[in-house]
mmCIF file of C-alpha atoms in Angstrom:
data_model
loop_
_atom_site.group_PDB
_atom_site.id
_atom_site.type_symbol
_atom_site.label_atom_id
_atom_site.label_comp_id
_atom_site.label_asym_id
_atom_site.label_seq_id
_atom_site.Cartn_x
_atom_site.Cartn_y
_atom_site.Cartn_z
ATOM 1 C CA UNK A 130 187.329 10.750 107.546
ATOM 2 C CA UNK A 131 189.349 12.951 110.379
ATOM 3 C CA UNK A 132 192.517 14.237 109.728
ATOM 4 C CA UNK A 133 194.311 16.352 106.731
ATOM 5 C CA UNK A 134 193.483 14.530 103.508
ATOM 6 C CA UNK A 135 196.673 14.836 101.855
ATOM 7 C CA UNK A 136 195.729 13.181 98.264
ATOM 8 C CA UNK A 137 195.687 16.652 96.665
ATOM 9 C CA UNK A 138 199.607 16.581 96.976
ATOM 10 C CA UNK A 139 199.979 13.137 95.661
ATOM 11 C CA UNK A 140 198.153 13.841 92.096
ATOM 12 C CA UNK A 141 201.168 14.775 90.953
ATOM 13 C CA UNK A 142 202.981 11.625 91.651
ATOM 14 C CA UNK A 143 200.032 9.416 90.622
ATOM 15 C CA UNK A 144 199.397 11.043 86.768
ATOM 16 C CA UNK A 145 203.073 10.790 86.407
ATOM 17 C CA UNK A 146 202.968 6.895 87.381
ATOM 18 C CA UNK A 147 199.780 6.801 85.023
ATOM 19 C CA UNK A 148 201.816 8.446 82.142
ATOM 20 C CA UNK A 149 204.533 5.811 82.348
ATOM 21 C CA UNK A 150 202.861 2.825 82.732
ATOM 22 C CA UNK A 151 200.588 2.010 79.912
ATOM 23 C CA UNK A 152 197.625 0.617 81.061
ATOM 24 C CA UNK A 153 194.940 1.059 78.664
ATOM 25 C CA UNK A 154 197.837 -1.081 75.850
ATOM 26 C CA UNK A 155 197.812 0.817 71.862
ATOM 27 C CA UNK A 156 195.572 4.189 73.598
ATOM 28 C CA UNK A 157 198.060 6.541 74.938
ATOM 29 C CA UNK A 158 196.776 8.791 78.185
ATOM 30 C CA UNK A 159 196.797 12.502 77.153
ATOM 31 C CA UNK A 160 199.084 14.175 79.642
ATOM 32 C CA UNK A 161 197.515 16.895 81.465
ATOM 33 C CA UNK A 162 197.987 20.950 80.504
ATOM 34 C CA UNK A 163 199.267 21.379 83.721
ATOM 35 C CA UNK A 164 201.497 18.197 84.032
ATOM 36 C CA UNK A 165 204.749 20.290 82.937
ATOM 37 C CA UNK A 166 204.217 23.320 85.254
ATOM 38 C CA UNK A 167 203.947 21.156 88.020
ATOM 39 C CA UNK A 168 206.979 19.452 87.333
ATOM 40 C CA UNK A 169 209.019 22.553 86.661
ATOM 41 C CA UNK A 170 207.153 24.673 89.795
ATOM 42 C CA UNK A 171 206.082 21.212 92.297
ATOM 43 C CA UNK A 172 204.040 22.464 95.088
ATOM 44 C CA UNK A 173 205.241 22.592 98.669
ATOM 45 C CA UNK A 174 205.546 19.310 100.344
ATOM 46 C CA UNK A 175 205.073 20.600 104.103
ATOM 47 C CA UNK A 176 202.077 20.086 106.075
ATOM 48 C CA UNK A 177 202.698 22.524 108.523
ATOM 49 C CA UNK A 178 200.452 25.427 108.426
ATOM 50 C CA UNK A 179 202.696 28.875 108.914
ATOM 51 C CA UNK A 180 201.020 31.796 111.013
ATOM 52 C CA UNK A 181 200.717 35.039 109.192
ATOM 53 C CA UNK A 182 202.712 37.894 109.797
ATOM 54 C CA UNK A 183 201.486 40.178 112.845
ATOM 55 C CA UNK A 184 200.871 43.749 111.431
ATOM 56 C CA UNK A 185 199.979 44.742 115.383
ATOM 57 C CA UNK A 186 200.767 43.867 118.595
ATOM 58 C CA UNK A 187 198.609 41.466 120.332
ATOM 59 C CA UNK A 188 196.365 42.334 123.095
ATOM 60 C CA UNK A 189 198.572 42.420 126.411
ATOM 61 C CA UNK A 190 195.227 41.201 128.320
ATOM 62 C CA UNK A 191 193.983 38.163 126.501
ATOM 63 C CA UNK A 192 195.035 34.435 127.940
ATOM 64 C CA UNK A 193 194.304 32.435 125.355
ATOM 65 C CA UNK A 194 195.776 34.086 121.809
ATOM 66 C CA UNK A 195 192.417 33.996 118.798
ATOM 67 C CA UNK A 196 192.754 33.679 115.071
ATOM 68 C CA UNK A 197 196.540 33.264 114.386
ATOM 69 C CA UNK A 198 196.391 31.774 110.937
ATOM 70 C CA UNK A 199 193.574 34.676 110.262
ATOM 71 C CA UNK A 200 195.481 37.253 108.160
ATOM 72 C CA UNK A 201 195.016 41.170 110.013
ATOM 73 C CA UNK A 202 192.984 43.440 108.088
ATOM 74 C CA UNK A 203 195.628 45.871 106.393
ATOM 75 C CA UNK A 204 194.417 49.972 107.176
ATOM 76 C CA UNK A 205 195.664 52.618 106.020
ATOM 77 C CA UNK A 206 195.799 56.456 107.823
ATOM 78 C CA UNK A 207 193.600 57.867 104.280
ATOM 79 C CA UNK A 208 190.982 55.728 104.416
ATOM 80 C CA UNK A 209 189.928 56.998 107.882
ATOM 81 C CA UNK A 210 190.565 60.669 106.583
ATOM 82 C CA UNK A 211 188.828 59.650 103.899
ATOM 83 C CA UNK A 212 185.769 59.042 105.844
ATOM 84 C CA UNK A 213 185.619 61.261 107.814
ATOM 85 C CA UNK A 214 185.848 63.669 105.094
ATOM 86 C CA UNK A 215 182.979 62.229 102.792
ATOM 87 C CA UNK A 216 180.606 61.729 106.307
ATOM 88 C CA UNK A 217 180.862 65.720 106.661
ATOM 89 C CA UNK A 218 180.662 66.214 103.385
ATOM 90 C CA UNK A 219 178.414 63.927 101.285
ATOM 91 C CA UNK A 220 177.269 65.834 98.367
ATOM 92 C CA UNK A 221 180.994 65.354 97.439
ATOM 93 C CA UNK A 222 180.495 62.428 96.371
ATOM 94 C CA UNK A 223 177.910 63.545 93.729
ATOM 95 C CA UNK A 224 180.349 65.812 91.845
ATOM 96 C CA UNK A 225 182.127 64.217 88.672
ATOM 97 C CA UNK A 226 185.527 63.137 89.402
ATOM 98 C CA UNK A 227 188.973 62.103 87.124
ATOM 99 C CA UNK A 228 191.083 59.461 87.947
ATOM 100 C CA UNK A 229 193.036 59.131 84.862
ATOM 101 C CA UNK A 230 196.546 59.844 85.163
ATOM 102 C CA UNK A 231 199.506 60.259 82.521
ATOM 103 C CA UNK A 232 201.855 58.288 83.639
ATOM 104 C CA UNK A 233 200.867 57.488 87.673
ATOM 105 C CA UNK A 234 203.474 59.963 88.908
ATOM 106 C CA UNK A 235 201.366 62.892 88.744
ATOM 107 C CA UNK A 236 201.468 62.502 92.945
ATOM 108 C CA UNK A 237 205.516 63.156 92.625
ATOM 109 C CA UNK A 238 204.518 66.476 90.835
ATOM 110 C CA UNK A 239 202.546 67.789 94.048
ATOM 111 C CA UNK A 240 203.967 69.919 96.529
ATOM 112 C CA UNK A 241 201.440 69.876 99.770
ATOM 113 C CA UNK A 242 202.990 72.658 101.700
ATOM 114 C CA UNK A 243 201.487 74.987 99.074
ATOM 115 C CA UNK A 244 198.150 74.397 99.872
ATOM 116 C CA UNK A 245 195.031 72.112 98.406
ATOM 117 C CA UNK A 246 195.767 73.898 94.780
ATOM 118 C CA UNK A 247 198.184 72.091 92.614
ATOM 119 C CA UNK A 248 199.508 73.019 89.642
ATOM 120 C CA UNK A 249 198.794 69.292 87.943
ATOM 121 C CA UNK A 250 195.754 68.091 89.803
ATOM 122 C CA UNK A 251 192.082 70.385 89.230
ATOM 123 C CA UNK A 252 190.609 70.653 92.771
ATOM 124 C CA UNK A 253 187.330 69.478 91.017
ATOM 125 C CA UNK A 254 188.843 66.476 89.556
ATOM 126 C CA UNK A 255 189.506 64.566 93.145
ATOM 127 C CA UNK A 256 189.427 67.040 95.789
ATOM 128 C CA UNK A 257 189.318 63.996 98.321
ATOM 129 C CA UNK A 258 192.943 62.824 97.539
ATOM 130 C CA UNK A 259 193.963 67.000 97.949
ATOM 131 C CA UNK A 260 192.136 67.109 101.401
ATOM 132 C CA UNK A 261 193.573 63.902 102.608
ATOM 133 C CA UNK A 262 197.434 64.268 101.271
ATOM 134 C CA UNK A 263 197.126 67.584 102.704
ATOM 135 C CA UNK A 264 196.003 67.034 106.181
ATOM 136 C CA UNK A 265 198.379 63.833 106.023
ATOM 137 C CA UNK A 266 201.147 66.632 105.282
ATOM 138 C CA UNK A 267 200.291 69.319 108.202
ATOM 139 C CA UNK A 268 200.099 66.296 110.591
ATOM 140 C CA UNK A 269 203.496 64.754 109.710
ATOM 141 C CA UNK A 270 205.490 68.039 108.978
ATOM 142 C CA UNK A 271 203.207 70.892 111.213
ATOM 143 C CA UNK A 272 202.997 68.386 113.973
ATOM 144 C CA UNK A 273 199.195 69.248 114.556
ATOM 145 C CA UNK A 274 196.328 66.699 115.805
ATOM 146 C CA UNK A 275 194.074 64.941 113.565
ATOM 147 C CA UNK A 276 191.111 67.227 114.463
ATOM 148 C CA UNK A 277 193.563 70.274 114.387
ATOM 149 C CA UNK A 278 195.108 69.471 110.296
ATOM 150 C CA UNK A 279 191.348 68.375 109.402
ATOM 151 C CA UNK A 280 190.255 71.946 110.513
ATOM 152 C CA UNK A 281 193.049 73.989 108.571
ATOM 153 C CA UNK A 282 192.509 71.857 105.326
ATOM 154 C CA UNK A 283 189.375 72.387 105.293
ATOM 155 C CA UNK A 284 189.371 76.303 105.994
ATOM 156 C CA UNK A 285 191.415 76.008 102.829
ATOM 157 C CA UNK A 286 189.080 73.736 100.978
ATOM 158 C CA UNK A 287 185.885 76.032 101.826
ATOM 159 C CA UNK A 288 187.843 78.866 100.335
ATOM 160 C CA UNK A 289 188.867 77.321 96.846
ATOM 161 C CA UNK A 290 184.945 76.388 96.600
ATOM 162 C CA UNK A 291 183.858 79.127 97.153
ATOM 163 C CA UNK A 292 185.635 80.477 94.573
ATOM 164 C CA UNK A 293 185.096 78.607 92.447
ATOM 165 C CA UNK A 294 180.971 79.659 92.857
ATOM 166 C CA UNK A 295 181.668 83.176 92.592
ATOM 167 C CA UNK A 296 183.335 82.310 89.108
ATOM 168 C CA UNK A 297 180.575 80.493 88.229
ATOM 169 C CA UNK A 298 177.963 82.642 89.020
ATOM 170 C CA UNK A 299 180.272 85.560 87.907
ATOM 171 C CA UNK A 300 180.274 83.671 84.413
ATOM 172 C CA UNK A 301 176.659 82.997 84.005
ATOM 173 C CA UNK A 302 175.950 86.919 84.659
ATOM 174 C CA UNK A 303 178.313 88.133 82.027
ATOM 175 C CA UNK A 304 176.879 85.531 79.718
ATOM 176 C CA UNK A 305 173.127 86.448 80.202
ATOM 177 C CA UNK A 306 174.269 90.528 79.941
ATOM 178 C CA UNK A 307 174.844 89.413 76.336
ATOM 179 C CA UNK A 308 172.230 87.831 75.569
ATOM 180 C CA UNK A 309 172.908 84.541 76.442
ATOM 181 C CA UNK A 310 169.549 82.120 77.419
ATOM 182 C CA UNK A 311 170.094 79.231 79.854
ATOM 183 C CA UNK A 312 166.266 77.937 80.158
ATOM 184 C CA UNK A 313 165.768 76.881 83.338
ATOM 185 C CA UNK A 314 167.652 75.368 85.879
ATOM 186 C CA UNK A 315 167.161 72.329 87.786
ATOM 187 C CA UNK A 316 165.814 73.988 91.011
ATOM 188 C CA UNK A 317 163.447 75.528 88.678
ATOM 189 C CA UNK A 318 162.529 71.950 86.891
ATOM 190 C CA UNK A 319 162.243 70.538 90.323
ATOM 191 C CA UNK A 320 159.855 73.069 91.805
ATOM 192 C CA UNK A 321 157.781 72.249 88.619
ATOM 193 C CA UNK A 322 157.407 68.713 89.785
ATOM 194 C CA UNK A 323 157.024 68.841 93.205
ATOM 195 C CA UNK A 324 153.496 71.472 92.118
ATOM 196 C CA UNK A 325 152.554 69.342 89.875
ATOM 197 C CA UNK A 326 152.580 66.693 92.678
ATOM 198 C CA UNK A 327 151.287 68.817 95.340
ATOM 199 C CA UNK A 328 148.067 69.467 93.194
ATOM 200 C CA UNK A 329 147.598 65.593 92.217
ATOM 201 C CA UNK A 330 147.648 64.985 95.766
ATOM 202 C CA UNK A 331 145.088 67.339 96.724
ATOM 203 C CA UNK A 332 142.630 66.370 93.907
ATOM 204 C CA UNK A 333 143.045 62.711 95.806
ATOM 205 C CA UNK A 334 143.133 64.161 99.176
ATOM 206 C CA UNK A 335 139.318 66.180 98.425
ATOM 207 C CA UNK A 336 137.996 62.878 97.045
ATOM 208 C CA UNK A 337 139.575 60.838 99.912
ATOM 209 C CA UNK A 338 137.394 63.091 102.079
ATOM 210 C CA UNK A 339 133.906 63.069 100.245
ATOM 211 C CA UNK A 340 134.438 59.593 100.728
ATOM 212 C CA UNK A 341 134.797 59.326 103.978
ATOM 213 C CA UNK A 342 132.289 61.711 104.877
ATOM 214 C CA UNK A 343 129.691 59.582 102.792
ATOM 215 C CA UNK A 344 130.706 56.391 104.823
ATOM 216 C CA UNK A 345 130.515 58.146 108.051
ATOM 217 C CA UNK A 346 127.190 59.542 107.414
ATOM 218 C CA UNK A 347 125.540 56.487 105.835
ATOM 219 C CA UNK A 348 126.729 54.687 109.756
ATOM 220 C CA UNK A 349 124.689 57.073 111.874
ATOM 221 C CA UNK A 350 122.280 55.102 113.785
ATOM 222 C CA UNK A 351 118.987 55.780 113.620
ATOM 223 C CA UNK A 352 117.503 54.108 117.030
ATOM 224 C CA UNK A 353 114.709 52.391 115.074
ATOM 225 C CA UNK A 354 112.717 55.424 112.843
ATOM 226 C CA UNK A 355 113.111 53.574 109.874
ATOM 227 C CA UNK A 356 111.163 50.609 111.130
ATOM 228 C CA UNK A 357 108.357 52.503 112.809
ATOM 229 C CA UNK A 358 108.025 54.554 109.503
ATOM 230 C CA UNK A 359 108.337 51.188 107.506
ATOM 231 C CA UNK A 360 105.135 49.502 109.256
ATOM 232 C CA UNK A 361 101.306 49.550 107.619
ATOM 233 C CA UNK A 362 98.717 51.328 109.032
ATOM 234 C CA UNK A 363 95.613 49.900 110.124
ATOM 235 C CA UNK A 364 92.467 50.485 107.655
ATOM 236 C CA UNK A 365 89.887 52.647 109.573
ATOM 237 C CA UNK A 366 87.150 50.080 109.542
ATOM 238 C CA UNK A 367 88.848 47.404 111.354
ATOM 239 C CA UNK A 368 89.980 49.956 114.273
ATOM 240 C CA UNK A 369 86.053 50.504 114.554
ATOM 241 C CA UNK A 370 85.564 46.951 114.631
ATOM 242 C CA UNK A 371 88.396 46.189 117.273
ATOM 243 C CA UNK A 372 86.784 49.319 119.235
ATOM 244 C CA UNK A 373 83.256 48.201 119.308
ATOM 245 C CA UNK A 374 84.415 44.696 120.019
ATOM 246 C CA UNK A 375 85.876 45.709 123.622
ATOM 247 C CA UNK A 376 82.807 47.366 124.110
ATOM 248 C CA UNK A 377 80.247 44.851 123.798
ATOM 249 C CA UNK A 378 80.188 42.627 126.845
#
């Protein structure tokens, strides 16, 4: 069974042979759904397998050239800003984000040598795409390194958020001066589990202990007391007896 099987190709060819030869007399063979595409679109008749396009150079060093019919893995510049940005930052990640757009041109809208804050994106909504189009914009207009762009943009980012906490927390203050009630807050919630944990634990970590103690005092040895206490005495009588019988000769 070596070589390239090439009856897949000829399937074509053989149900149209089928169709036109009526072998099975009055029945008629149903014709396939995919009988007319075929015939309008046939599939390619060469067996020679075509190397993929080369997105990079090869390696200069190697003798012997490895995967050439593998296809390269496509990367982009943003997905290692990207990164790099989310491995600094992870709590990012756990802020509610929009990706809905009007009409997908919202990026045409966005002027990046303003800053992170646009006029048509919230920084909120996706403040990874702001970082990243902004660094990708101080390193292809400013001319500065990776490291360098990645520092400015994220001077700027620090700056919006913390902002945006002083409005926040600027908010909640004039709120609660009017009588507004927020109930508690979910450090507050989470301090109330973690006690009620904490004292669970040491109601199991006092009875842990007892328990322990109890084993480790009920496996002192005790060198053979409780067997000397344990044996009968001898009736007074019978140590006469024995005594007056080592006397007499």
């Amino acid at each position: 069974m070596g070589g390239r099987q090439i009856r897949p190709a000829r399937v074509l060819h053989t149900v149209t042979e089928e169709l036109n030869h009526n072998i099975l007399g009055s029945k008629s063979t149903p014709t396939p759904p995919w009988f007319k595409i075929m015939q309008s679109v046939p599939p390619a008749e060469t067996l020679v397998r075509t190397i993929t396009p080369r997105h990079r150079a090869p390696n200069a060093k190697a003798t012997k050239p490895k995967n050439i019919f593998r296809p390269q893995r496509i990367t982009y510049l943003e997905d290692a800003l990207r990164t790099t940005f989310y491995k600094d930052h992870p709590w990012e990640l756990a802020r509610p984000r929009i990706i809905l757009e009007s009409d997908g041109k919202d990026y045409q809208h966005c002027d990046w040598s303003k800053g992170l804050r646009q006029p048509n994106i919230p920084l909120s909504a996706n403040i990874e795409f702001s970082v990243v189009q902004r660094q990708m914009w101080l390193m292809e207009n400013e001319k500065l390194g990776k490291r360098k762009a990645y520092d400015v943009t994220r001077r700027e980012f620090y700056r919006l958020r913390q902002e945006e906490e002083i409005e926040k927390r600027v908010a909640v203050e004039e709120a609660k001066h009017v009588g507004a009630y927020f109930g508690r807050t979910r450090i507050d919630v989470a301090h109330t589990l973690e006690d009620r944990e904490f004292e669970n634990w040491k109601i199991w970590a006092g009875k842990e202990t007892e328990r322990q103690e109890s084993n480790r005092n009920s496996e002192i040895e005790d060198f053979g007391l409780d067997e000397a206490e344990g044996a009968p005495e001898e009736e007074p009588e019978a140590q006469a007896e024995a005594a007056e019988g080592k006397k007499s000769p």
